[in-house]
Structure formats: C-alpha cells, structure tokens
Amino acid sequence: MTESEYARKERFIKDPISRRLGDLAVNLNRVGVFAEKNSAESVRNLIGESVRFIEWSAVDTTPEVSETLVEFQVQLARWQLTWDNCWNDQAEQQKIISATKTMSEQVLNMI
C-alpha cells in the first residue's frame, strides 16, 4: 500500500460506518453511470476503490451485512481479473451496470 493509499484508508475508516457505506453506495452507482458513458478507466478505478471500501468497512458491520459486502467484493474482484473481456463485451457491460446499481441500492438499505 502506498503512502497515499494508507492516508486515504486512515481518513476513510475514521468516518462512521453509515458514512462509509454511503460512500460505497455512491461509488457503486457511479460505476453504472461511467459505464454508460463508456469511460473504461473511470469504471476500473471505481471498481478498485469499491473493493477497498468494502475491505475497510466490512469488519465494522454485522455478520449479515459483512457477508453481503464480501459477496459484492468477490464479484467486483472477478470483474477486475477479467476486465478486458468484460469491458469489450456489450452484454457484460450491461450486467456490470445492472449489478452495481442493485449493489448500490442494497448497500443504501444497510445504512
């Protein structure tokens, strides 16, 4: 972890869990927005940031919420690992848009 990433983590985890989950929900929603605008690099960055937000937040939630967040994290990580295939396939892009919007709504309901 770079010094910048460490500082970002330290700032992030100081916020109450409701704020952190809100930030995650916003990020997940932005994935869909930027995907619709065909901004591959922005989407990739938001997915990576969302994975980190979950890593930094799940420990401070209930077991049920944590389980759901980790399931989201696994899916986001899968997209990261297969990014070129996902992004170059219109159907996969639509799945990402739909899934991240659903994830965002579910995270908002956790608050």
mmCIF file with all atom_site columns, C-alpha atoms in Angstrom:
data_model
loop_
_atom_site.group_PDB
_atom_site.id
_atom_site.type_symbol
_atom_site.label_atom_id
_atom_site.label_alt_id
_atom_site.label_comp_id
_atom_site.label_asym_id
_atom_site.label_entity_id
_atom_site.label_seq_id
_atom_site.pdbx_PDB_ins_code
_atom_site.Cartn_x
_atom_site.Cartn_y
_atom_site.Cartn_z
_atom_site.occupancy
_atom_site.B_iso_or_equiv
_atom_site.pdbx_formal_charge
_atom_site.auth_seq_id
_atom_site.auth_comp_id
_atom_site.auth_asym_id
_atom_site.auth_atom_id
_atom_site.pdbx_PDB_model_num
ATOM 1   C CA . MET A 1 1   ? 0.000   0.000   0.000   1.00 0.00 ? 1   MET A CA 1
ATOM 2   C CA . THR A 1 2   ? 1.409   3.363   -0.979  1.00 0.00 ? 2   THR A CA 1
ATOM 3   C CA . GLU A 1 3   ? 1.641   6.214   1.475   1.00 0.00 ? 3   GLU A CA 1
ATOM 4   C CA . SER A 1 4   ? -1.218  7.943   -0.336  1.00 0.00 ? 4   SER A CA 1
ATOM 5   C CA . GLU A 1 5   ? -3.422  4.832   -0.147  1.00 0.00 ? 5   GLU A CA 1
ATOM 6   C CA . TYR A 1 6   ? -2.606  4.409   3.527   1.00 0.00 ? 6   TYR A CA 1
ATOM 7   C CA . ALA A 1 7   ? -3.581  8.028   4.231   1.00 0.00 ? 7   ALA A CA 1
ATOM 8   C CA . ARG A 1 8   ? -6.813  7.538   2.284   1.00 0.00 ? 8   ARG A CA 1
ATOM 9   C CA . LYS A 1 9   ? -7.610  4.435   4.303   1.00 0.00 ? 9   LYS A CA 1
ATOM 10  C CA . GLU A 1 10  ? -6.926  6.203   7.587   1.00 0.00 ? 10  GLU A CA 1
ATOM 11  C CA . ARG A 1 11  ? -9.251  9.076   6.640   1.00 0.00 ? 11  ARG A CA 1
ATOM 12  C CA . PHE A 1 12  ? -11.931 6.683   5.408   1.00 0.00 ? 12  PHE A CA 1
ATOM 13  C CA . ILE A 1 13  ? -12.028 4.437   8.477   1.00 0.00 ? 13  ILE A CA 1
ATOM 14  C CA . LYS A 1 14  ? -12.367 7.427   10.809  1.00 0.00 ? 14  LYS A CA 1
ATOM 15  C CA . ASP A 1 15  ? -15.835 8.064   9.382   1.00 0.00 ? 15  ASP A CA 1
ATOM 16  C CA . PRO A 1 16  ? -18.833 6.348   10.970  1.00 0.00 ? 16  PRO A CA 1
ATOM 17  C CA . ILE A 1 17  ? -19.888 3.132   9.269   1.00 0.00 ? 17  ILE A CA 1
ATOM 18  C CA . SER A 1 18  ? -23.041 4.748   7.892   1.00 0.00 ? 18  SER A CA 1
ATOM 19  C CA . ARG A 1 19  ? -20.901 7.305   6.058   1.00 0.00 ? 19  ARG A CA 1
ATOM 20  C CA . ARG A 1 20  ? -18.543 4.619   4.745   1.00 0.00 ? 20  ARG A CA 1
ATOM 21  C CA . LEU A 1 21  ? -21.452 2.557   3.442   1.00 0.00 ? 21  LEU A CA 1
ATOM 22  C CA . GLY A 1 22  ? -22.894 5.688   1.866   1.00 0.00 ? 22  GLY A CA 1
ATOM 23  C CA . ASP A 1 23  ? -19.586 6.324   0.095   1.00 0.00 ? 23  ASP A CA 1
ATOM 24  C CA . LEU A 1 24  ? -19.565 2.726   -1.126  1.00 0.00 ? 24  LEU A CA 1
ATOM 25  C CA . ALA A 1 25  ? -23.138 3.045   -2.430  1.00 0.00 ? 25  ALA A CA 1
ATOM 26  C CA . VAL A 1 26  ? -22.229 6.225   -4.305  1.00 0.00 ? 26  VAL A CA 1
ATOM 27  C CA . ASN A 1 27  ? -19.179 4.531   -5.816  1.00 0.00 ? 27  ASN A CA 1
ATOM 28  C CA . LEU A 1 28  ? -21.180 1.532   -6.961  1.00 0.00 ? 28  LEU A CA 1
ATOM 29  C CA . ASN A 1 29  ? -23.768 3.798   -8.542  1.00 0.00 ? 29  ASN A CA 1
ATOM 30  C CA . ARG A 1 30  ? -21.027 5.755   -10.311 1.00 0.00 ? 30  ARG A CA 1
ATOM 31  C CA . VAL A 1 31  ? -19.761 2.527   -11.875 1.00 0.00 ? 31  VAL A CA 1
ATOM 32  C CA . GLY A 1 32  ? -23.019 2.275   -13.789 1.00 0.00 ? 32  GLY A CA 1
ATOM 33  C CA . VAL A 1 33  ? -23.052 5.958   -14.700 1.00 0.00 ? 33  VAL A CA 1
ATOM 34  C CA . PHE A 1 34  ? -19.492 5.913   -16.052 1.00 0.00 ? 34  PHE A CA 1
ATOM 35  C CA . ALA A 1 35  ? -20.036 2.589   -17.815 1.00 0.00 ? 35  ALA A CA 1
ATOM 36  C CA . GLU A 1 36  ? -22.991 4.099   -19.652 1.00 0.00 ? 36  GLU A CA 1
ATOM 37  C CA . LYS A 1 37  ? -20.651 6.924   -20.733 1.00 0.00 ? 37  LYS A CA 1
ATOM 38  C CA . ASN A 1 38  ? -18.154 4.312   -21.932 1.00 0.00 ? 38  ASN A CA 1
ATOM 39  C CA . SER A 1 39  ? -15.414 5.508   -19.581 1.00 0.00 ? 39  SER A CA 1
ATOM 40  C CA . ALA A 1 40  ? -13.457 2.285   -19.060 1.00 0.00 ? 40  ALA A CA 1
ATOM 41  C CA . GLU A 1 41  ? -10.653 3.732   -16.928 1.00 0.00 ? 41  GLU A CA 1
ATOM 42  C CA . SER A 1 42  ? -13.079 5.505   -14.584 1.00 0.00 ? 42  SER A CA 1
ATOM 43  C CA . VAL A 1 43  ? -15.107 2.329   -14.173 1.00 0.00 ? 43  VAL A CA 1
ATOM 44  C CA . ARG A 1 44  ? -11.999 0.279   -13.476 1.00 0.00 ? 44  ARG A CA 1
ATOM 45  C CA . ASN A 1 45  ? -10.838 2.785   -10.859 1.00 0.00 ? 45  ASN A CA 1
ATOM 46  C CA . LEU A 1 46  ? -14.252 2.903   -9.166  1.00 0.00 ? 46  LEU A CA 1
ATOM 47  C CA . ILE A 1 47  ? -14.412 -0.871  -9.003  1.00 0.00 ? 47  ILE A CA 1
ATOM 48  C CA . GLY A 1 48  ? -10.975 -0.997  -7.390  1.00 0.00 ? 48  GLY A CA 1
ATOM 49  C CA . GLU A 1 49  ? -11.889 1.708   -4.922  1.00 0.00 ? 49  GLU A CA 1
ATOM 50  C CA . SER A 1 50  ? -15.138 -0.076  -4.073  1.00 0.00 ? 50  SER A CA 1
ATOM 51  C CA . VAL A 1 51  ? -13.206 -3.276  -3.342  1.00 0.00 ? 51  VAL A CA 1
ATOM 52  C CA . ARG A 1 52  ? -11.030 -1.320  -0.905  1.00 0.00 ? 52  ARG A CA 1
ATOM 53  C CA . PHE A 1 53  ? -14.030 0.434   0.678   1.00 0.00 ? 53  PHE A CA 1
ATOM 54  C CA . ILE A 1 54  ? -15.556 -2.982  1.393   1.00 0.00 ? 54  ILE A CA 1
ATOM 55  C CA . GLU A 1 55  ? -12.276 -4.279  2.799   1.00 0.00 ? 55  GLU A CA 1
ATOM 56  C CA . TRP A 1 56  ? -12.071 -1.293  5.132   1.00 0.00 ? 56  TRP A CA 1
ATOM 57  C CA . SER A 1 57  ? -15.742 -1.397  6.176   1.00 0.00 ? 57  SER A CA 1
ATOM 58  C CA . ALA A 1 58  ? -16.981 -4.975  6.407   1.00 0.00 ? 58  ALA A CA 1
ATOM 59  C CA . VAL A 1 59  ? -15.209 -5.610  9.701   1.00 0.00 ? 59  VAL A CA 1
ATOM 60  C CA . ASP A 1 60  ? -17.292 -2.884  11.368  1.00 0.00 ? 60  ASP A CA 1
ATOM 61  C CA . THR A 1 61  ? -20.681 -4.243  10.310  1.00 0.00 ? 61  THR A CA 1
ATOM 62  C CA . THR A 1 62  ? -22.941 -7.046  11.473  1.00 0.00 ? 62  THR A CA 1
ATOM 63  C CA . PRO A 1 63  ? -22.128 -10.562 10.269  1.00 0.00 ? 63  PRO A CA 1
ATOM 64  C CA . GLU A 1 64  ? -25.073 -10.463 7.850   1.00 0.00 ? 64  GLU A CA 1
ATOM 65  C CA . VAL A 1 65  ? -24.030 -7.135  6.322   1.00 0.00 ? 65  VAL A CA 1
ATOM 66  C CA . SER A 1 66  ? -20.409 -8.240  6.218   1.00 0.00 ? 66  SER A CA 1
ATOM 67  C CA . GLU A 1 67  ? -21.371 -11.408 4.350   1.00 0.00 ? 67  GLU A CA 1
ATOM 68  C CA . THR A 1 68  ? -23.242 -9.439  1.702   1.00 0.00 ? 68  THR A CA 1
ATOM 69  C CA . LEU A 1 69  ? -20.415 -6.932  1.335   1.00 0.00 ? 69  LEU A CA 1
ATOM 70  C CA . VAL A 1 70  ? -17.876 -9.712  0.873   1.00 0.00 ? 70  VAL A CA 1
ATOM 71  C CA . GLU A 1 71  ? -20.088 -11.280 -1.815  1.00 0.00 ? 71  GLU A CA 1
ATOM 72  C CA . PHE A 1 72  ? -20.080 -7.904  -3.596  1.00 0.00 ? 72  PHE A CA 1
ATOM 73  C CA . GLN A 1 73  ? -16.321 -7.661  -3.168  1.00 0.00 ? 73  GLN A CA 1
ATOM 74  C CA . VAL A 1 74  ? -15.821 -11.086 -4.750  1.00 0.00 ? 74  VAL A CA 1
ATOM 75  C CA . GLN A 1 75  ? -17.905 -10.101 -7.775  1.00 0.00 ? 75  GLN A CA 1
ATOM 76  C CA . LEU A 1 76  ? -16.053 -6.809  -8.151  1.00 0.00 ? 76  LEU A CA 1
ATOM 77  C CA . ALA A 1 77  ? -12.719 -8.652  -7.930  1.00 0.00 ? 77  ALA A CA 1
ATOM 78  C CA . ARG A 1 78  ? -13.855 -11.089 -10.628 1.00 0.00 ? 78  ARG A CA 1
ATOM 79  C CA . TRP A 1 79  ? -14.565 -8.165  -12.921 1.00 0.00 ? 79  TRP A CA 1
ATOM 80  C CA . GLN A 1 80  ? -11.128 -6.751  -12.169 1.00 0.00 ? 80  GLN A CA 1
ATOM 81  C CA . LEU A 1 81  ? -9.480  -10.053 -13.075 1.00 0.00 ? 81  LEU A CA 1
ATOM 82  C CA . THR A 1 82  ? -11.374 -10.375 -16.352 1.00 0.00 ? 82  THR A CA 1
ATOM 83  C CA . TRP A 1 83  ? -11.577 -6.666  -17.091 1.00 0.00 ? 83  TRP A CA 1
ATOM 84  C CA . ASP A 1 84  ? -10.648 -6.687  -20.793 1.00 0.00 ? 84  ASP A CA 1
ATOM 85  C CA . ASN A 1 85  ? -13.159 -9.422  -21.583 1.00 0.00 ? 85  ASN A CA 1
ATOM 86  C CA . CYS A 1 86  ? -15.880 -7.717  -19.536 1.00 0.00 ? 86  CYS A CA 1
ATOM 87  C CA . TRP A 1 87  ? -15.350 -4.290  -20.995 1.00 0.00 ? 87  TRP A CA 1
ATOM 88  C CA . ASN A 1 88  ? -15.171 -5.473  -24.608 1.00 0.00 ? 88  ASN A CA 1
ATOM 89  C CA . ASP A 1 89  ? -18.426 -7.419  -24.341 1.00 0.00 ? 89  ASP A CA 1
ATOM 90  C CA . GLN A 1 90  ? -21.535 -5.216  -24.503 1.00 0.00 ? 90  GLN A CA 1
ATOM 91  C CA . ALA A 1 91  ? -23.656 -7.804  -22.694 1.00 0.00 ? 91  ALA A CA 1
ATOM 92  C CA . GLU A 1 92  ? -21.111 -7.987  -19.858 1.00 0.00 ? 92  GLU A CA 1
ATOM 93  C CA . GLN A 1 93  ? -21.051 -4.199  -19.614 1.00 0.00 ? 93  GLN A CA 1
ATOM 94  C CA . GLN A 1 94  ? -24.817 -4.223  -19.197 1.00 0.00 ? 94  GLN A CA 1
ATOM 95  C CA . LYS A 1 95  ? -24.517 -6.877  -16.478 1.00 0.00 ? 95  LYS A CA 1
ATOM 96  C CA . ILE A 1 96  ? -21.989 -4.695  -14.652 1.00 0.00 ? 96  ILE A CA 1
ATOM 97  C CA . ILE A 1 97  ? -24.253 -1.642  -14.938 1.00 0.00 ? 97  ILE A CA 1
ATOM 98  C CA . SER A 1 98  ? -27.259 -3.552  -13.650 1.00 0.00 ? 98  SER A CA 1
ATOM 99  C CA . ALA A 1 99  ? -25.395 -5.388  -10.902 1.00 0.00 ? 99  ALA A CA 1
ATOM 100 C CA . THR A 1 100 ? -23.652 -2.314  -9.498  1.00 0.00 ? 100 THR A CA 1
ATOM 101 C CA . LYS A 1 101 ? -26.890 -0.350  -9.406  1.00 0.00 ? 101 LYS A CA 1
ATOM 102 C CA . THR A 1 102 ? -28.506 -3.213  -7.494  1.00 0.00 ? 102 THR A CA 1
ATOM 103 C CA . MET A 1 103 ? -25.498 -3.421  -5.167  1.00 0.00 ? 103 MET A CA 1
ATOM 104 C CA . SER A 1 104 ? -25.699 0.316   -4.563  1.00 0.00 ? 104 SER A CA 1
ATOM 105 C CA . GLU A 1 105 ? -29.368 0.080   -3.599  1.00 0.00 ? 105 GLU A CA 1
ATOM 106 C CA . GLN A 1 106 ? -28.683 -2.854  -1.286  1.00 0.00 ? 106 GLN A CA 1
ATOM 107 C CA . VAL A 1 107 ? -25.850 -1.004  0.427   1.00 0.00 ? 107 VAL A CA 1
ATOM 108 C CA . LEU A 1 108 ? -28.101 2.025   0.951   1.00 0.00 ? 108 LEU A CA 1
ATOM 109 C CA . ASN A 1 109 ? -30.603 -0.292  2.639   1.00 0.00 ? 109 ASN A CA 1
ATOM 110 C CA . MET A 1 110 ? -27.859 -1.394  5.057   1.00 0.00 ? 110 MET A CA 1
ATOM 111 C CA . ILE A 1 111 ? -27.494 2.101   6.468   1.00 0.00 ? 111 ILE A CA 1
#
